[in-house]
CSV table of C-alpha atoms in Angstrom, one decimal:
chain,number,residue,atom,x,y,z
T,1,MET,CA,-8.3,14.6,-7.0
T,2,LYS,CA,-8.6,13.2,-3.5
T,3,VAL,CA,-5.6,11.3,-2.2
T,4,ILE,CA,-4.7,9.8,1.2
T,5,TYR,CA,-1.1,8.9,2.0
T,6,HIS,CA,-0.4,6.3,4.7
T,7,VAL,CA,2.8,6.4,6.8
T,8,ASP,CA,3.5,3.9,9.5
T,9,GLU,CA,7.3,3.8,9.5
T,10,SER,CA,9.5,6.7,10.6
T,11,GLU,CA,11.9,6.1,7.7
T,12,LYS,CA,9.2,6.7,5.2
T,13,TRP,CA,8.4,10.3,6.2
T,14,ASN,CA,10.9,12.0,4.0
T,15,LEU,CA,9.8,10.0,0.9
T,16,THR,CA,6.1,10.7,1.8
T,17,LEU,CA,6.6,14.4,2.1
T,18,THR,CA,8.6,14.5,-1.2
T,19,ASN,CA,5.8,12.5,-2.9
T,20,VAL,CA,3.1,15.0,-1.6
T,21,SER,CA,5.2,17.9,-2.7
T,22,ASN,CA,5.7,16.5,-6.2
T,23,MET,CA,2.0,15.9,-6.4
T,24,LEU,CA,1.1,19.4,-5.3
T,25,THR,CA,3.5,20.9,-7.9
T,26,VAL,CA,1.6,19.2,-10.7
T,27,TYR,CA,-1.9,19.9,-9.3
T,28,LYS,CA,-1.1,23.5,-8.8
T,29,GLN,CA,0.5,23.9,-12.3
T,30,GLU,CA,-2.5,22.2,-13.9
T,31,GLY,CA,-5.1,23.9,-11.7
T,32,VAL,CA,-6.4,20.6,-10.4
T,33,ASP,CA,-8.7,20.8,-7.4
T,34,TYR,CA,-7.2,18.6,-4.7
T,35,GLN,CA,-7.9,17.2,-1.3
T,36,LEU,CA,-4.7,15.7,0.1
T,37,GLU,CA,-4.3,14.0,3.5
T,38,VAL,CA,-1.4,12.3,5.2
T,39,LEU,CA,-2.4,9.7,7.8
T,40,ALA,CA,0.2,8.6,10.2
T,41,ASN,CA,-0.2,5.6,12.6
T,42,SER,CA,2.0,3.2,14.5
T,43,ILE,CA,5.5,4.6,15.2
T,44,ALA,CA,5.2,7.2,12.5
T,45,VAL,CA,3.1,9.5,14.7
T,46,LYS,CA,6.3,10.4,16.6
T,47,ALA,CA,7.3,12.8,13.8
T,48,TYR,CA,4.3,14.9,14.6
T,49,ALA,CA,5.9,15.8,18.0
T,50,GLU,CA,9.5,16.3,16.7
T,51,GLU,CA,11.1,19.3,15.1
T,52,GLU,CA,13.0,17.6,12.2
T,53,LEU,CA,10.3,17.6,9.6
T,54,LYS,CA,8.0,20.3,11.0
T,55,ASP,CA,8.9,23.0,8.5
T,56,LYS,CA,8.4,20.7,5.5
T,57,MET,CA,5.1,19.6,6.9
T,58,GLN,CA,4.1,23.2,7.7
T,59,MET,CA,4.7,24.3,4.1
T,60,LEU,CA,2.5,21.5,2.8
T,61,ALA,CA,-0.2,22.3,5.4
T,62,ASN,CA,-0.1,25.9,4.2
T,63,ASP,CA,-1.1,24.5,0.8
T,64,GLY,CA,-4.0,22.7,2.3
T,65,VAL,CA,-2.6,19.3,3.0
T,66,GLU,CA,-4.2,17.7,6.0
T,67,PHE,CA,-2.0,15.9,8.5
T,68,ALA,CA,-3.9,13.3,10.7
T,69,ALA,CA,-2.6,11.2,13.6
T,70,CYS,CA,-4.0,8.0,14.9
T,71,ALA,CA,-5.1,8.4,18.6
T,72,ASN,CA,-4.3,4.7,19.4
T,73,ALA,CA,-0.8,5.2,18.1
T,74,LEU,CA,-0.3,8.4,20.1
T,75,ARG,CA,-1.3,6.6,23.2
T,76,SER,CA,1.1,3.7,22.5
T,77,ASN,CA,3.9,6.1,22.0
T,78,GLN,CA,2.9,8.2,25.0
T,79,ILE,CA,2.4,11.4,23.0
T,80,GLU,CA,-0.1,13.9,24.3
T,81,ALA,CA,-2.2,16.0,22.0
T,82,ASP,CA,-0.5,19.2,23.2
T,83,GLN,CA,2.9,18.0,22.0
T,84,LEU,CA,1.7,17.8,18.4
T,85,HIS,CA,2.4,20.4,15.8
T,86,SER,CA,-0.5,22.8,15.5
T,87,PHE,CA,-1.5,21.7,12.0
T,88,VAL,CA,-2.0,18.0,13.1
T,89,HIS,CA,-5.5,16.7,13.9
T,90,VAL,CA,-6.2,13.5,15.7
T,91,VAL,CA,-8.5,10.8,14.5
T,92,PRO,CA,-9.7,8.0,16.8
T,93,ALA,CA,-8.3,5.1,14.7
T,94,GLY,CA,-5.9,5.6,11.7
T,95,VAL,CA,-7.1,2.5,9.8
T,96,VAL,CA,-10.7,3.6,10.1
T,97,GLU,CA,-9.8,6.9,8.6
T,98,LEU,CA,-8.0,5.1,5.7
T,99,ALA,CA,-11.0,3.0,5.0
T,100,LYS,CA,-13.5,5.9,5.3
T,101,ARG,CA,-11.5,8.1,2.9
T,102,GLN,CA,-11.3,5.4,0.3
T,103,SER,CA,-15.0,4.8,0.6
T,104,GLU,CA,-15.4,8.6,-0.2
T,105,GLY,CA,-13.3,8.2,-3.4
T,106,PHE,CA,-9.8,9.0,-2.1
T,107,ALA,CA,-7.0,7.2,-3.8
T,108,TYR,CA,-4.6,5.4,-1.4
T,109,ILE,CA,-0.9,5.7,-1.6
T,110,LYS,CA,1.6,3.9,0.7
T,111,PRO,CA,5.1,5.2,0.1
P,1,MET,CA,-9.5,-6.0,-14.4
P,2,LYS,CA,-7.3,-2.9,-14.1
P,3,VAL,CA,-4.5,-3.0,-11.6
P,4,ILE,CA,-1.6,-0.7,-10.8
P,5,TYR,CA,1.4,-1.9,-8.9
P,6,HIS,CA,3.6,0.5,-6.9
P,7,VAL,CA,7.3,-0.1,-6.4
P,8,ASP,CA,9.5,2.4,-4.6
P,9,GLU,CA,12.2,0.1,-3.1
P,10,SER,CA,14.7,-1.8,-5.1
P,11,GLU,CA,14.4,-5.0,-3.0
P,12,LYS,CA,10.7,-5.2,-3.9
P,13,TRP,CA,11.2,-5.6,-7.6
P,14,ASN,CA,11.5,-9.4,-7.6
P,15,LEU,CA,8.4,-9.8,-5.5
P,16,THR,CA,6.5,-7.4,-7.7
P,17,LEU,CA,7.4,-9.1,-10.9
P,18,THR,CA,6.4,-12.5,-9.4
P,19,ASN,CA,3.1,-11.0,-8.3
P,20,VAL,CA,2.4,-9.6,-11.7
P,21,SER,CA,3.4,-12.9,-13.4
P,22,ASN,CA,1.0,-14.9,-11.0
P,23,MET,CA,-1.8,-12.5,-11.8
P,24,LEU,CA,-1.2,-12.8,-15.5
P,25,THR,CA,-1.3,-16.6,-15.3
P,26,VAL,CA,-4.7,-16.5,-13.8
P,27,TYR,CA,-6.2,-13.8,-16.0
P,28,LYS,CA,-4.9,-15.6,-19.2
P,29,GLN,CA,-6.2,-19.0,-18.0
P,30,GLU,CA,-9.6,-17.5,-17.2
P,31,GLY,CA,-9.8,-15.2,-20.3
P,32,VAL,CA,-10.1,-12.1,-18.1
P,33,ASP,CA,-9.5,-8.8,-19.9
P,34,TYR,CA,-6.7,-7.0,-18.1
P,35,GLN,CA,-4.9,-3.7,-18.0
P,36,LEU,CA,-1.8,-4.0,-15.8
P,37,GLU,CA,0.7,-1.3,-15.0
P,38,VAL,CA,3.8,-1.2,-12.8
P,39,LEU,CA,4.7,2.3,-11.6
P,40,ALA,CA,8.2,2.8,-10.2
P,41,ASN,CA,9.3,5.9,-8.3
P,42,SER,CA,12.0,6.8,-5.8
P,43,ILE,CA,15.1,4.6,-5.9
P,44,ALA,CA,13.1,1.8,-7.6
P,45,VAL,CA,13.5,3.5,-11.0
P,46,LYS,CA,17.1,2.4,-11.2
P,47,ALA,CA,16.0,-1.1,-12.2
P,48,TYR,CA,14.7,0.3,-15.5
P,49,ALA,CA,18.3,1.2,-16.5
P,50,GLU,CA,19.9,-2.1,-15.3
P,51,GLU,CA,20.2,-5.4,-16.9
P,52,GLU,CA,19.3,-7.7,-14.0
P,53,LEU,CA,15.6,-7.8,-14.3
P,54,LYS,CA,15.3,-6.7,-17.9
P,55,ASP,CA,14.3,-10.0,-19.4
P,56,LYS,CA,11.7,-10.7,-16.8
P,57,MET,CA,10.2,-7.3,-17.4
P,58,GLN,CA,10.4,-7.7,-21.1
P,59,MET,CA,8.4,-10.9,-21.0
P,60,LEU,CA,5.7,-9.2,-19.0
P,61,ALA,CA,5.7,-6.2,-21.3
P,62,ASN,CA,5.2,-8.7,-24.2
P,63,ASP,CA,2.0,-9.7,-22.5
P,64,GLY,CA,0.8,-6.1,-22.4
P,65,VAL,CA,2.0,-5.0,-18.9
P,66,GLU,CA,2.9,-1.3,-18.9
P,67,PHE,CA,6.0,-0.2,-17.1
P,68,ALA,CA,6.1,3.5,-16.0
P,69,ALA,CA,8.8,5.6,-14.5
P,70,CYS,CA,8.5,8.7,-12.4
P,71,ALA,CA,10.3,11.6,-14.1
P,72,ASN,CA,11.2,13.2,-10.8
P,73,ALA,CA,12.8,10.0,-9.6
P,74,LEU,CA,14.8,9.7,-12.8
P,75,ARG,CA,16.1,13.2,-12.3
P,76,SER,CA,17.0,12.5,-8.6
P,77,ASN,CA,18.8,9.3,-9.6
P,78,GLN,CA,20.5,11.0,-12.6
P,79,ILE,CA,19.0,8.6,-15.2
P,80,GLU,CA,18.4,9.8,-18.7
P,81,ALA,CA,15.5,8.7,-20.7
P,82,ASP,CA,17.8,7.0,-23.3
P,83,GLN,CA,19.2,4.7,-20.6
P,84,LEU,CA,15.8,3.2,-19.9
P,85,HIS,CA,14.7,-0.2,-21.3
P,86,SER,CA,12.7,0.4,-24.5
P,87,PHE,CA,9.4,-0.8,-23.0
P,88,VAL,CA,9.5,1.8,-20.2
P,89,HIS,CA,7.5,5.0,-20.5
P,90,VAL,CA,8.0,8.1,-18.4
P,91,VAL,CA,5.3,9.9,-16.5
P,92,PRO,CA,5.8,13.4,-15.0
P,93,ALA,CA,5.1,12.4,-11.4
P,94,GLY,CA,4.6,8.8,-10.2
P,95,VAL,CA,2.2,9.6,-7.4
P,96,VAL,CA,0.0,11.6,-9.8
P,97,GLU,CA,-0.2,8.5,-12.0
P,98,LEU,CA,-1.1,6.3,-9.0
P,99,ALA,CA,-3.9,8.7,-8.0
P,100,LYS,CA,-5.2,9.1,-11.6
P,101,ARG,CA,-5.3,5.4,-12.3
P,102,GLN,CA,-7.2,4.7,-9.1
P,103,SER,CA,-9.7,7.4,-10.0
P,104,GLU,CA,-10.1,5.4,-13.3
P,105,GLY,CA,-11.0,2.3,-11.4
P,106,PHE,CA,-7.6,0.6,-11.1
P,107,ALA,CA,-6.9,-1.5,-8.0
P,108,TYR,CA,-3.8,-0.5,-6.2
P,109,ILE,CA,-1.3,-3.1,-5.0
P,110,LYS,CA,1.9,-2.3,-3.1
P,111,PRO,CA,4.1,-5.4,-2.8
F,1,MET,CA,-17.4,-1.0,5.5
F,2,LYS,CA,-15.4,-3.5,3.5
F,3,VAL,CA,-11.6,-3.6,3.9
F,4,ILE,CA,-8.8,-5.9,2.8
F,5,TYR,CA,-5.5,-5.8,4.5
F,6,HIS,CA,-2.4,-7.0,2.6
F,7,VAL,CA,0.6,-8.6,4.4
F,8,ASP,CA,3.6,-9.9,2.6
F,9,GLU,CA,6.3,-9.5,5.2
F,10,SER,CA,6.5,-11.5,8.4
F,11,GLU,CA,7.5,-8.5,10.5
F,12,LYS,CA,4.3,-6.8,9.6
F,13,TRP,CA,1.9,-9.4,11.1
F,14,ASN,CA,1.8,-7.8,14.6
F,15,LEU,CA,1.1,-4.4,13.3
F,16,THR,CA,-1.6,-5.8,10.9
F,17,LEU,CA,-3.4,-7.7,13.7
F,18,THR,CA,-3.3,-4.6,15.9
F,19,ASN,CA,-4.7,-2.5,13.1
F,20,VAL,CA,-7.5,-4.9,12.4
F,21,SER,CA,-8.3,-5.1,16.2
F,22,ASN,CA,-8.4,-1.3,16.5
F,23,MET,CA,-10.7,-1.1,13.5
F,24,LEU,CA,-13.0,-3.8,14.9
F,25,THR,CA,-13.2,-1.9,18.2
F,26,VAL,CA,-14.5,1.2,16.4
F,27,TYR,CA,-16.9,-0.7,14.1
F,28,LYS,CA,-18.4,-2.7,16.9
F,29,GLN,CA,-18.8,0.4,19.2
F,30,GLU,CA,-20.5,2.3,16.4
F,31,GLY,CA,-22.5,-0.6,15.1
F,32,VAL,CA,-21.0,-0.4,11.6
F,33,ASP,CA,-21.5,-3.4,9.3
F,34,TYR,CA,-18.2,-4.7,8.3
F,35,GLN,CA,-16.5,-7.2,6.1
F,36,LEU,CA,-12.8,-7.5,6.9
F,37,GLU,CA,-10.3,-9.7,5.2
F,38,VAL,CA,-6.5,-10.2,5.7
F,39,LEU,CA,-4.7,-11.5,2.7
F,40,ALA,CA,-1.2,-12.9,3.2
F,41,ASN,CA,1.1,-13.7,0.3
F,42,SER,CA,4.9,-14.2,-0.1
F,43,ILE,CA,6.8,-15.1,3.0
F,44,ALA,CA,3.9,-13.8,5.2
F,45,VAL,CA,1.9,-17.0,4.7
F,46,LYS,CA,4.2,-18.8,7.1
F,47,ALA,CA,2.5,-17.3,10.1
F,48,TYR,CA,-0.6,-19.3,9.1
F,49,ALA,CA,1.2,-22.5,10.0
F,50,GLU,CA,2.9,-21.3,13.2
F,51,GLU,CA,1.6,-21.0,16.7
F,52,GLU,CA,2.9,-17.6,17.7
F,53,LEU,CA,0.0,-15.4,16.4
F,54,LYS,CA,-2.6,-18.1,16.2
F,55,ASP,CA,-4.6,-17.0,19.3
F,56,LYS,CA,-4.7,-13.4,18.2
F,57,MET,CA,-5.9,-14.4,14.7
F,58,GLN,CA,-8.4,-16.8,16.1
F,59,MET,CA,-10.0,-14.0,18.2
F,60,LEU,CA,-10.3,-11.8,15.2
F,61,ALA,CA,-11.7,-14.7,13.1
F,62,ASN,CA,-14.3,-15.2,15.9
F,63,ASP,CA,-15.4,-11.7,15.1
F,64,GLY,CA,-15.8,-12.5,11.5
F,65,VAL,CA,-12.4,-11.4,10.1
F,66,GLU,CA,-11.5,-13.6,7.1
F,67,PHE,CA,-7.9,-14.8,6.8
F,68,ALA,CA,-6.8,-15.8,3.3
F,69,ALA,CA,-3.6,-17.4,2.1
F,70,CYS,CA,-2.1,-17.2,-1.5
F,71,ALA,CA,-1.7,-20.7,-2.9
F,72,ASN,CA,1.3,-19.7,-4.9
F,73,ALA,CA,3.0,-18.5,-1.7
F,74,LEU,CA,2.1,-21.7,0.2
F,75,ARG,CA,3.7,-23.7,-2.6
F,76,SER,CA,6.9,-21.6,-2.6
F,77,ASN,CA,7.2,-22.0,1.2
F,78,GLN,CA,6.4,-25.7,1.1
F,79,ILE,CA,3.3,-25.4,3.3
F,80,GLU,CA,0.5,-27.9,2.9
F,81,ALA,CA,-3.1,-26.9,3.3
F,82,ASP,CA,-3.5,-29.2,6.3
F,83,GLN,CA,-0.8,-27.3,8.2
F,84,LEU,CA,-2.8,-24.1,8.2
F,85,HIS,CA,-4.9,-22.9,11.1
F,86,SER,CA,-8.5,-24.0,10.7
F,87,PHE,CA,-9.8,-20.5,10.1
F,88,VAL,CA,-7.5,-19.8,7.1
F,89,HIS,CA,-8.9,-20.3,3.6
F,90,VAL,CA,-6.7,-20.6,0.5
F,91,VAL,CA,-7.1,-18.4,-2.7
F,92,PRO,CA,-5.4,-19.3,-5.9
F,93,ALA,CA,-3.4,-16.1,-6.2
F,94,GLY,CA,-3.2,-13.4,-3.5
F,95,VAL,CA,-2.9,-10.5,-5.9
F,96,VAL,CA,-5.9,-11.6,-7.9
F,97,GLU,CA,-7.9,-11.6,-4.6
F,98,LEU,CA,-6.6,-8.1,-3.8
F,99,ALA,CA,-7.7,-6.7,-7.1
F,100,LYS,CA,-11.0,-8.5,-7.1
F,101,ARG,CA,-11.9,-7.2,-3.6
F,102,GLN,CA,-11.0,-3.7,-4.5
F,103,SER,CA,-13.2,-4.0,-7.6
F,104,GLU,CA,-16.0,-5.0,-5.2
F,105,GLY,CA,-15.6,-1.8,-3.2
F,106,PHE,CA,-13.1,-3.0,-0.5
F,107,ALA,CA,-10.7,-0.4,0.8
F,108,TYR,CA,-7.0,-1.6,0.6
F,109,ILE,CA,-4.7,-1.1,3.5
F,110,LYS,CA,-1.0,-2.2,3.5
F,111,PRO,CA,0.4,-1.9,7.0
């Protein structure tokens, strides 16, 4: 199963991480191959430079979940690449990533 | 046409039911075969144990619309299966259902 | 790349237009063939009869972005077709358009 989660509001981060965690629990129990990505754009990229949810994200990253940040959103929010948690990778445009992944067969979930 | 609606905020229930109803009107007029599902997770599962929207949901269920509830969300909101409206079925994890349905060709709509 | 954006809240218009604009920048730079549509339903159709975002929309429309309005939502908000910006076209039901486009291979993005 291939799934991309889209977060563009800060208040949706907790729900998103819970969603991903619940999904992982099932896929691991059932031995399902998975490719999971969380794409943050707009104001939601700020969480990638803050401590609050870092540990939760890190645990999911350890299970193979990819965390992507929109470069346009980083610029708008004056966040430099070296402020991001180490497990975050930057994509040029968040929405381009969302469309590309769906064209590759990823399901789209917007918590 | 196969479509899954995703609701995770209580305030979005009215809009979602109106959306589903508008869609049904068109598909019935045009004789389109349809498979429609509404998946509620997070706080939105509470509406499945409340009276307010029950009749509206029941009418849609009578037209074949499936209503699904996330078991994780039911637990978090301390709702037991026997409190749910009779037409609601429970799935182990809402986001797993959303991904599975999309992999089966369902369109995804988040009102 | 084929992408449909869904807007049903007035406050999401600015973000949506920025998203579409960022996407266009990339697709034009990379010479990607694109078909982009913005579908507004619910209260969000009001922006199609207001001046505030008209110029931004017009610029995107000049680049081939389609702007669609849900007829049910226009009726609910008492907006007549002749009040809409010239580049907006009306579809009978917004959610039917969203499902149809996805069945045609469009990615779905809900800002």
